[in-house]
Short mmCIF file of C-alpha atoms in Angstrom, two decimals:
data_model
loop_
_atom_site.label_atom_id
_atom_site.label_comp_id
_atom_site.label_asym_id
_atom_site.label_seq_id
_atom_site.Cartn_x
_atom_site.Cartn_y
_atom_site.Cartn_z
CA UNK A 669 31.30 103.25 152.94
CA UNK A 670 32.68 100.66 151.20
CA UNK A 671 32.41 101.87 147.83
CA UNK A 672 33.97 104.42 148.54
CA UNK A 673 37.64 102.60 149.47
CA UNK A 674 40.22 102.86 147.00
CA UNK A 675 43.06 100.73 145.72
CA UNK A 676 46.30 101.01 144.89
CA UNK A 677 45.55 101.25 141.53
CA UNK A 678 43.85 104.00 141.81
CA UNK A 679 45.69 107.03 139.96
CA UNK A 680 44.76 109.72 141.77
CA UNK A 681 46.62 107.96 145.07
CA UNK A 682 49.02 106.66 143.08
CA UNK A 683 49.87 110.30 142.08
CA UNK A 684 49.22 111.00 146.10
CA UNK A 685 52.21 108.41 147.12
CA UNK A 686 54.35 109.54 144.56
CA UNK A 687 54.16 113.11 145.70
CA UNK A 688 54.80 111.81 148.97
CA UNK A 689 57.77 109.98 148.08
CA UNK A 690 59.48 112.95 146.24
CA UNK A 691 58.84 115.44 149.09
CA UNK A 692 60.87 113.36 151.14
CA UNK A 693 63.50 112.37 148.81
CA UNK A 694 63.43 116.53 148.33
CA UNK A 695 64.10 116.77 152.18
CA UNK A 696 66.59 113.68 152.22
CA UNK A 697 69.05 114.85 149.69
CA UNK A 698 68.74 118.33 150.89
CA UNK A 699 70.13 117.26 153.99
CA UNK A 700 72.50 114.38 153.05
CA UNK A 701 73.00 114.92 149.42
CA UNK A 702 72.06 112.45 146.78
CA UNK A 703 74.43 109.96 147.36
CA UNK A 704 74.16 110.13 150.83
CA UNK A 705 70.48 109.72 151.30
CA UNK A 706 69.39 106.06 150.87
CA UNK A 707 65.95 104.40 150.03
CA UNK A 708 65.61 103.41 153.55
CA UNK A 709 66.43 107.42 154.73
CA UNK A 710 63.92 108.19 151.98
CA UNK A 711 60.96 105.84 153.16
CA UNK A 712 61.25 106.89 157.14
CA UNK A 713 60.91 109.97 155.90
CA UNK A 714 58.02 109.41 153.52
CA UNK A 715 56.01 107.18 156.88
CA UNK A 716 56.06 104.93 154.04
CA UNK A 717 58.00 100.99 154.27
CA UNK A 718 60.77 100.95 151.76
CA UNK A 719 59.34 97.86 150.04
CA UNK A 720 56.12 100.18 149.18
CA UNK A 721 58.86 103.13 147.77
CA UNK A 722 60.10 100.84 145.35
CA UNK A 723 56.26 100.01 143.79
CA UNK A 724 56.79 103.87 142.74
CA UNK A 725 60.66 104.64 142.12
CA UNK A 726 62.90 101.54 140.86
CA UNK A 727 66.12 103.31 142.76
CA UNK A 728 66.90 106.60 143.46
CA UNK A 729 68.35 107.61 139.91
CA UNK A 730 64.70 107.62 139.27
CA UNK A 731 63.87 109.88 142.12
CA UNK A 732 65.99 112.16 141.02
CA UNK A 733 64.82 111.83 136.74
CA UNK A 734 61.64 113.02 138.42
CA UNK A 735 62.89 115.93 139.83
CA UNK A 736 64.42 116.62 136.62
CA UNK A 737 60.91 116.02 134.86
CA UNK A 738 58.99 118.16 137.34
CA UNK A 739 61.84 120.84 136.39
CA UNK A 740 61.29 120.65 132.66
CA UNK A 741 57.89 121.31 133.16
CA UNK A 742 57.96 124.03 135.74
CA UNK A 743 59.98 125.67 132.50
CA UNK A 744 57.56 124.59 130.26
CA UNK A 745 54.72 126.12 131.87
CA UNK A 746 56.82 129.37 132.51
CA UNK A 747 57.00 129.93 128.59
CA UNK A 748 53.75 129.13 127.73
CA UNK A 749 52.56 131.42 129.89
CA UNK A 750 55.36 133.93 127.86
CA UNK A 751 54.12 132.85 124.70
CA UNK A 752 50.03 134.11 125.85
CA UNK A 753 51.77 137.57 126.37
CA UNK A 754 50.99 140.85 124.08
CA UNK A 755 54.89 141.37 124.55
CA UNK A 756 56.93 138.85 125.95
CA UNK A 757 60.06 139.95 125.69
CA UNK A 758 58.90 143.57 127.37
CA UNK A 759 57.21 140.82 130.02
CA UNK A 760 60.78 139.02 131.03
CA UNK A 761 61.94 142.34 131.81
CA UNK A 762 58.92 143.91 133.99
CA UNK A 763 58.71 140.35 135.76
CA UNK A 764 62.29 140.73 136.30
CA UNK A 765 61.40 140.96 140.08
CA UNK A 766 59.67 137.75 140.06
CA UNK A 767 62.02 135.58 138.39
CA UNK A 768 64.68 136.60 140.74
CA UNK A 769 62.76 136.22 143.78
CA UNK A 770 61.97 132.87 142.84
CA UNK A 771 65.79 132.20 142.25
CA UNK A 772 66.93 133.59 145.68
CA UNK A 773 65.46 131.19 147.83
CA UNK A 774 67.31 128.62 149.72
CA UNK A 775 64.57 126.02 149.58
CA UNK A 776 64.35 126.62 145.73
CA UNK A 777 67.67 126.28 144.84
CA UNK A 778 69.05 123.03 146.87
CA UNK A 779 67.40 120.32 145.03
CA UNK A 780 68.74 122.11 142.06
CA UNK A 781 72.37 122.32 142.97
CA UNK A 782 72.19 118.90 143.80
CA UNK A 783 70.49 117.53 140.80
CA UNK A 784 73.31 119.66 138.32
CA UNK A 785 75.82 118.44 140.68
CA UNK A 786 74.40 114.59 139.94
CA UNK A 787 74.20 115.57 136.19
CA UNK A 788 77.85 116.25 136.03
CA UNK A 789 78.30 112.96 136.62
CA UNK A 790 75.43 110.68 135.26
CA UNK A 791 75.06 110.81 131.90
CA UNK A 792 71.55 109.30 132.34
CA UNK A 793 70.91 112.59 134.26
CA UNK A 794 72.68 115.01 131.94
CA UNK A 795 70.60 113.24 128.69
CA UNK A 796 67.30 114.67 130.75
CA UNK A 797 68.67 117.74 131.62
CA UNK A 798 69.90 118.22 127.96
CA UNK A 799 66.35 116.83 126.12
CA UNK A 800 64.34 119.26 128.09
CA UNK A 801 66.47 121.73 127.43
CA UNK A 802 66.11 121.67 124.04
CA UNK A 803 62.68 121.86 123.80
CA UNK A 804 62.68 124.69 126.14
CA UNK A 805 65.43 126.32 123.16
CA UNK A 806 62.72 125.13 120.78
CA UNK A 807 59.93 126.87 122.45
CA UNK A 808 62.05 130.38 123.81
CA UNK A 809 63.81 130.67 119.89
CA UNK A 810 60.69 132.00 118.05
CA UNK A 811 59.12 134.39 120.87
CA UNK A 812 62.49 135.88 120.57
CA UNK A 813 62.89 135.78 116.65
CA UNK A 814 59.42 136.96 116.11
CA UNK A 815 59.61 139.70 118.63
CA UNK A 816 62.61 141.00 117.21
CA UNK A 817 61.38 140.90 113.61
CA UNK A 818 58.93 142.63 114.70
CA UNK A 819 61.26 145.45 116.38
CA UNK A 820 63.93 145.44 113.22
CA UNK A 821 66.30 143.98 115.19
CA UNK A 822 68.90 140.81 114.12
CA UNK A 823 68.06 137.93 113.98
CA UNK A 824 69.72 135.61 112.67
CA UNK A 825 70.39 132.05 114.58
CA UNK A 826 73.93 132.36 115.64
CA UNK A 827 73.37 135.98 117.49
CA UNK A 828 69.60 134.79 118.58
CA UNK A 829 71.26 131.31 120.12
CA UNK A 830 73.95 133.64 121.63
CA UNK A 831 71.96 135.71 123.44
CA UNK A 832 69.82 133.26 124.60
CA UNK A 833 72.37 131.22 126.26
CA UNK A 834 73.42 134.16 127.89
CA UNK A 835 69.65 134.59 129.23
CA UNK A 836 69.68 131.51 130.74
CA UNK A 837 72.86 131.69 132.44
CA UNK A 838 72.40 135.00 133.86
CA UNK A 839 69.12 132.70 135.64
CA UNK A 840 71.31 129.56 136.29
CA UNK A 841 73.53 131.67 138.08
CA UNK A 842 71.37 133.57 140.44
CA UNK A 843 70.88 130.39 143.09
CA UNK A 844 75.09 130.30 142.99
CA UNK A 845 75.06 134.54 143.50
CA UNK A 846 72.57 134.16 146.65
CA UNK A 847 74.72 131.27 147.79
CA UNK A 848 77.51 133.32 148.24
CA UNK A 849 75.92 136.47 149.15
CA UNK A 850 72.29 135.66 151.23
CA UNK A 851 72.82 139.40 152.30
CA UNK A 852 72.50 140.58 148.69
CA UNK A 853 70.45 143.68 147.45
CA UNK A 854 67.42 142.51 146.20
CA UNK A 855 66.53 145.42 144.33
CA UNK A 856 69.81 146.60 143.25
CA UNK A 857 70.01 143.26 141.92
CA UNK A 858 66.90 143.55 139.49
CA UNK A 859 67.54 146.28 138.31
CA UNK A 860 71.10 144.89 136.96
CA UNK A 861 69.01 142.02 135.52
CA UNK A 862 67.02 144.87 133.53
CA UNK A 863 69.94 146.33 132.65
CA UNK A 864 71.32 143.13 131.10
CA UNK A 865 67.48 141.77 130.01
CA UNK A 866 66.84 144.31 127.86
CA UNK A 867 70.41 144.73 126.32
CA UNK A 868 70.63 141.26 125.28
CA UNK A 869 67.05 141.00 123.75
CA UNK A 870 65.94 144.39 122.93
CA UNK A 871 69.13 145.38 121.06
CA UNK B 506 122.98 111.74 149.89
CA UNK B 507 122.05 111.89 153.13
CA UNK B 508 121.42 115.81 153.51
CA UNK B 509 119.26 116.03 150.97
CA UNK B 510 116.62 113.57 152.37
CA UNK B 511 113.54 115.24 153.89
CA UNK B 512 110.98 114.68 156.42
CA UNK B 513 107.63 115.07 156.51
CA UNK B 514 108.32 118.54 158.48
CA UNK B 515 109.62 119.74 155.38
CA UNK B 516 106.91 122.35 153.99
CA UNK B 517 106.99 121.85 150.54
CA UNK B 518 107.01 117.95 151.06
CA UNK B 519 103.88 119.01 153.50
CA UNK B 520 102.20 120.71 150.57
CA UNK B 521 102.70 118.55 147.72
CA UNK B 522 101.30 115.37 150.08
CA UNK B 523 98.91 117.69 150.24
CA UNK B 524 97.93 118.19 147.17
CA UNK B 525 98.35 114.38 146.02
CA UNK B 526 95.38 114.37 148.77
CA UNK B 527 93.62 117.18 146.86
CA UNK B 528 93.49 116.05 143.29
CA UNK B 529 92.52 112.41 144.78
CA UNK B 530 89.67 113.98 146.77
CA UNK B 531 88.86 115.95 143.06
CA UNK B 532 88.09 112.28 141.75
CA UNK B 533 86.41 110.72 144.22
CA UNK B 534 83.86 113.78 144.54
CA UNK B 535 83.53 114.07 141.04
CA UNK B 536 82.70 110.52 140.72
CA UNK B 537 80.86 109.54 144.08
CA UNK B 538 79.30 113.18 145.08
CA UNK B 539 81.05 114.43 148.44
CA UNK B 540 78.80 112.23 150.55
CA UNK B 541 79.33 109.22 148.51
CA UNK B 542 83.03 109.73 148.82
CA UNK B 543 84.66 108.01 151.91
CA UNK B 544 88.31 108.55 153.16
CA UNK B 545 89.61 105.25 152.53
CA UNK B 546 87.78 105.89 148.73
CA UNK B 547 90.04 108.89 148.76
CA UNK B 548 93.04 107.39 150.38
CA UNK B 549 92.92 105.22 147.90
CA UNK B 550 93.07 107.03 145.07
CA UNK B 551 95.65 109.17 146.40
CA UNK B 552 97.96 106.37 147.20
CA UNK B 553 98.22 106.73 150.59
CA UNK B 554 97.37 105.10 153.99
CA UNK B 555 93.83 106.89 155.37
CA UNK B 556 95.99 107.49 159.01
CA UNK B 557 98.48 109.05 156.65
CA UNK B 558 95.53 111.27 154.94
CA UNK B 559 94.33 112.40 158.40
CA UNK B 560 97.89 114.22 159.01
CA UNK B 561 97.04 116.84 156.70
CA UNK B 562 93.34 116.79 156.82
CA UNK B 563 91.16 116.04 159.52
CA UNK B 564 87.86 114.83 158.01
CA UNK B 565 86.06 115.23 154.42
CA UNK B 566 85.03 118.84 155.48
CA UNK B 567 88.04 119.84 155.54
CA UNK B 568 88.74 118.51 152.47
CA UNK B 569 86.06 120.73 150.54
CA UNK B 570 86.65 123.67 152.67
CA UNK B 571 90.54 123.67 151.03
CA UNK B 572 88.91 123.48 147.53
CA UNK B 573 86.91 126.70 148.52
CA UNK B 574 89.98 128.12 150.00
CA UNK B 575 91.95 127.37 145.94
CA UNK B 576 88.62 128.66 144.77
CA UNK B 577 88.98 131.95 146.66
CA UNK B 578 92.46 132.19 145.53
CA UNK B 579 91.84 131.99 141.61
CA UNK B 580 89.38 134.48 142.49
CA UNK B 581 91.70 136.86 144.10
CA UNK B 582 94.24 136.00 141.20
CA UNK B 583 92.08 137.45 138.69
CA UNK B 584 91.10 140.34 139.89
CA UNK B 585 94.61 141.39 140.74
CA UNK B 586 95.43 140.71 137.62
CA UNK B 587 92.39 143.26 136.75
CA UNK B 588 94.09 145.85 138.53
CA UNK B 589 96.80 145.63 136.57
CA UNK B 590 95.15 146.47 133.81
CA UNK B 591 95.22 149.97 132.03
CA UNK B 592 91.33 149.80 131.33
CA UNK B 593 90.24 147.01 133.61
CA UNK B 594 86.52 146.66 132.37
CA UNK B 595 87.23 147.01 128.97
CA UNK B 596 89.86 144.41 129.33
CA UNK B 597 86.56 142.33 130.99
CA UNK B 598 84.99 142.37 127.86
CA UNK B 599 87.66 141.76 125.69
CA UNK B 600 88.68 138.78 127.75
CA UNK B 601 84.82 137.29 127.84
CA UNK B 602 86.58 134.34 125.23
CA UNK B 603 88.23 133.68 128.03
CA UNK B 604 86.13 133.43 130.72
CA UNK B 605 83.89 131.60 128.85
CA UNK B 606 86.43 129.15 127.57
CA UNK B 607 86.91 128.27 131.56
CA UNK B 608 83.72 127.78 132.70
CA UNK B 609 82.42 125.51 129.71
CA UNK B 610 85.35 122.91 130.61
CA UNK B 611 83.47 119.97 132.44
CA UNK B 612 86.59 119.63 134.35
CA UNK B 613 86.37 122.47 135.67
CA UNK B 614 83.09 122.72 136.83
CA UNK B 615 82.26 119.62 138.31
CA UNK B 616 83.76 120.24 141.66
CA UNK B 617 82.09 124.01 142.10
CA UNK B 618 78.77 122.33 141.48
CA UNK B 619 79.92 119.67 144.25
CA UNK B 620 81.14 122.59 146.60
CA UNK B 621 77.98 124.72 145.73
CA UNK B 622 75.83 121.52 146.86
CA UNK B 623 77.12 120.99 149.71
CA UNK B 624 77.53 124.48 150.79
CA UNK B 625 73.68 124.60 150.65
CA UNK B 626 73.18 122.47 153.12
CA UNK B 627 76.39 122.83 154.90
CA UNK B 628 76.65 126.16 157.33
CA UNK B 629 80.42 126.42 157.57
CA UNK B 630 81.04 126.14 154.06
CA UNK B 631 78.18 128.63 153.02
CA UNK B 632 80.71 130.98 155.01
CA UNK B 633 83.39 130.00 154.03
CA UNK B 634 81.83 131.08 150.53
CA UNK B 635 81.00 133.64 152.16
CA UNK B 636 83.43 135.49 153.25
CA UNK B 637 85.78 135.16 150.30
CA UNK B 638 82.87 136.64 148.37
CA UNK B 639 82.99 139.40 150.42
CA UNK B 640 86.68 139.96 149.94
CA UNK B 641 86.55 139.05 146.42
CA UNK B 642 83.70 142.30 146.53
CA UNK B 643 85.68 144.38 148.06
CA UNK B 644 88.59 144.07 145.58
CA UNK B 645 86.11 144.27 142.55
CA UNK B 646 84.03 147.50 144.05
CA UNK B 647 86.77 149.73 143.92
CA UNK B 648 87.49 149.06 140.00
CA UNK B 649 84.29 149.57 139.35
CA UNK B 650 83.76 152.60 140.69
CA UNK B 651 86.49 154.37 139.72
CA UNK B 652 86.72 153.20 136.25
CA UNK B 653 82.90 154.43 135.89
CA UNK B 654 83.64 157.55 137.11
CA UNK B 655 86.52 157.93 134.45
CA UNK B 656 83.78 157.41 132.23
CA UNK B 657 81.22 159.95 133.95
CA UNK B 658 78.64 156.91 134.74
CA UNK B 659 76.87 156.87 137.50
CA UNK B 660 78.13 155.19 140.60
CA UNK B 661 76.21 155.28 143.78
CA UNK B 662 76.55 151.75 145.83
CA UNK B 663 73.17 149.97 145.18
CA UNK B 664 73.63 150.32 141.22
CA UNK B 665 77.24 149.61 141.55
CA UNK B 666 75.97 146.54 143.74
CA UNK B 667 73.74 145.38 140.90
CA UNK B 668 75.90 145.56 138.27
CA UNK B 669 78.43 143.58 140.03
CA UNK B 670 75.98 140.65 141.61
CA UNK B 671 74.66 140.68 138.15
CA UNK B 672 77.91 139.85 136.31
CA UNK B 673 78.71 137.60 138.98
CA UNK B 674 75.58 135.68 138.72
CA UNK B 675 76.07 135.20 134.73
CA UNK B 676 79.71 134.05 135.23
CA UNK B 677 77.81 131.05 137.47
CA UNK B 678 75.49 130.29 135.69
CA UNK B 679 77.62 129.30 132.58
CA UNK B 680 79.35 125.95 134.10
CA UNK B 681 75.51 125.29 134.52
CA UNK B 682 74.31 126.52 130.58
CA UNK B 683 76.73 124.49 129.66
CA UNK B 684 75.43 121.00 131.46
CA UNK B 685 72.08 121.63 129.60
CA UNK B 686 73.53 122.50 126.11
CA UNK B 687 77.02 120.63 125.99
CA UNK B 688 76.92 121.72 122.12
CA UNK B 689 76.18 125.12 123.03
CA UNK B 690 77.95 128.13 119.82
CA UNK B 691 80.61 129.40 121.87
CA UNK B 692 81.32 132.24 119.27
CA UNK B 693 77.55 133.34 119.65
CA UNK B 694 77.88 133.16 123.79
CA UNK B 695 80.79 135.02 124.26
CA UNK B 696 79.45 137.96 121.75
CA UNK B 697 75.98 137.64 124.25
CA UNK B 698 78.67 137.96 127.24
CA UNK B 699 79.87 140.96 125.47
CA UNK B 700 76.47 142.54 124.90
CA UNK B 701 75.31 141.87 128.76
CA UNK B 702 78.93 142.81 130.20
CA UNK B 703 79.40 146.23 128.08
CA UNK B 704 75.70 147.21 129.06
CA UNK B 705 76.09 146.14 133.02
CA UNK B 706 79.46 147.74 133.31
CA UNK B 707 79.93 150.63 130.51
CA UNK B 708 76.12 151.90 130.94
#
């Protein structure tokens, strides 16, 4: 059916060939690291030519600014979905079990590593990393000033910044933790993230 | 004077090439990813014919897996050091200035991240990783345990477990906080390091 046959310009396949681009580049840097994969890696992995990559991703600095997009949102969406809770901070803790899951798979955490390990070294990369980080700070701040207001507990920036930070390292470091130890007590584990959860916003 | 001159059978000749080899693999990682990074980049750097390179190190693999090896080391150097101590996790928590100080130094962290990359996708580092981690447990256990009991906490193996993976996990995730939020309060995260370390270790 004719009609029916779509261009190139249509977004929805554009979105398609993207998609298909990145879950490649996702498997190529996995296995050869991001300076080791190139375009032409990336495309016989995508089934796609490399000429047709490069109508969706100028190089693969851009590849990776994606991945670093698509991360910023995936933390986006995570506390907006905090900020619809009765009691969010009470809700980090419970879903304790969740959040680190999430962190201890290998699959999850390589593209990570890899991207932080790019960042540490293009500034282009780090300036993503470091905008969408502060509008996650932006967003987390006031669920965790209100909720303490609303407990009587301190709040003032310093101390709420503090603790904070220390939130979102104890997260950053899980993929590192099950890097060294795959063999580590899941449960055991949760319960120490409880343990330091609830001292660092519920006191 | 002729009895004074040394070949390259001299050990500490051996181990200063050595580490020429080391800090110009350091840069070369650090600035072209460990993939990126080719021996005659490193050779290079270092000064030194690649032939000459391949004397003390046989490929780029082994390269990294002597980083791990310094990396297991420090690690074994502070907790020693922790023994020492007349109230070793007290002393943790006083120290958290510290500890923080060392992992927010870009310097310092670049190489981990490169190490922790490539371990993801490389078995023999992973454990490598690996099995220092499990030494550097079985130091810190011990400490824990009996220091706890001092105190008349509770100490049965899966808590103990916990509270260790957990501390461990928000030491590695600060080199990582600290890519995000370069201009992070430093005052503010070591008194959240405080709050999560006294909690994990003194509750």
């Amino acid at each position: 059916m004719k009609f029916d046959v779509k261009r190139r310009t249509d977004p929805e396949r554009a979105q398609n060939r993207r998609n298909q681009v990145l879950q490649a580049a996702a498997v190529c840097f996995a296995r050869s690291g991001f300076h080791g994969a190139s375009m032409s890696e990336i495309s016989k992995e995508a089934g796609m030519s490399a000429g047709h990559i490069y109508n969706y991703f100028e190089n693969k600095e851009a590849i990776i600014m994606a991945f670093v997009d698509l991360e910023v949102e995936h933390v986006t969406g995570q506390l907006r979905e905090l900020e619809g809770k009765d009691d969010p901070l009470q809700s980090m803790i419970d879903d304790a079990p969740k959040h680190v899951d999430e962190n201890l798979e290998p699959e999850y955490f390589q593209l990570p590593l890899e991207m932080f390990a790019e960042a540490a070294r293009n500034p282009k990369i780090a300036e993503a990393l470091r905008i969408g980080d502060q509008a996650a700070m932006d967003r987390f701040r006031p669920i965790v000033k209100r909720e303490r207001e609303r407990r009587g507990l301190p709040v003032d920036d310093e101390l709420l910044d503090g603790r904070i930070d220390t939130v979102v390292s104890l997260f950053h470091g899980l993929p590192i933790r099950s890097l060294h130890r795959p063999q580590v007590n899941r449960n055991s584990l949760v319960e120490g993230y409880r343990v330091a959860l609830k001292a660092l916003l519920l006191t």
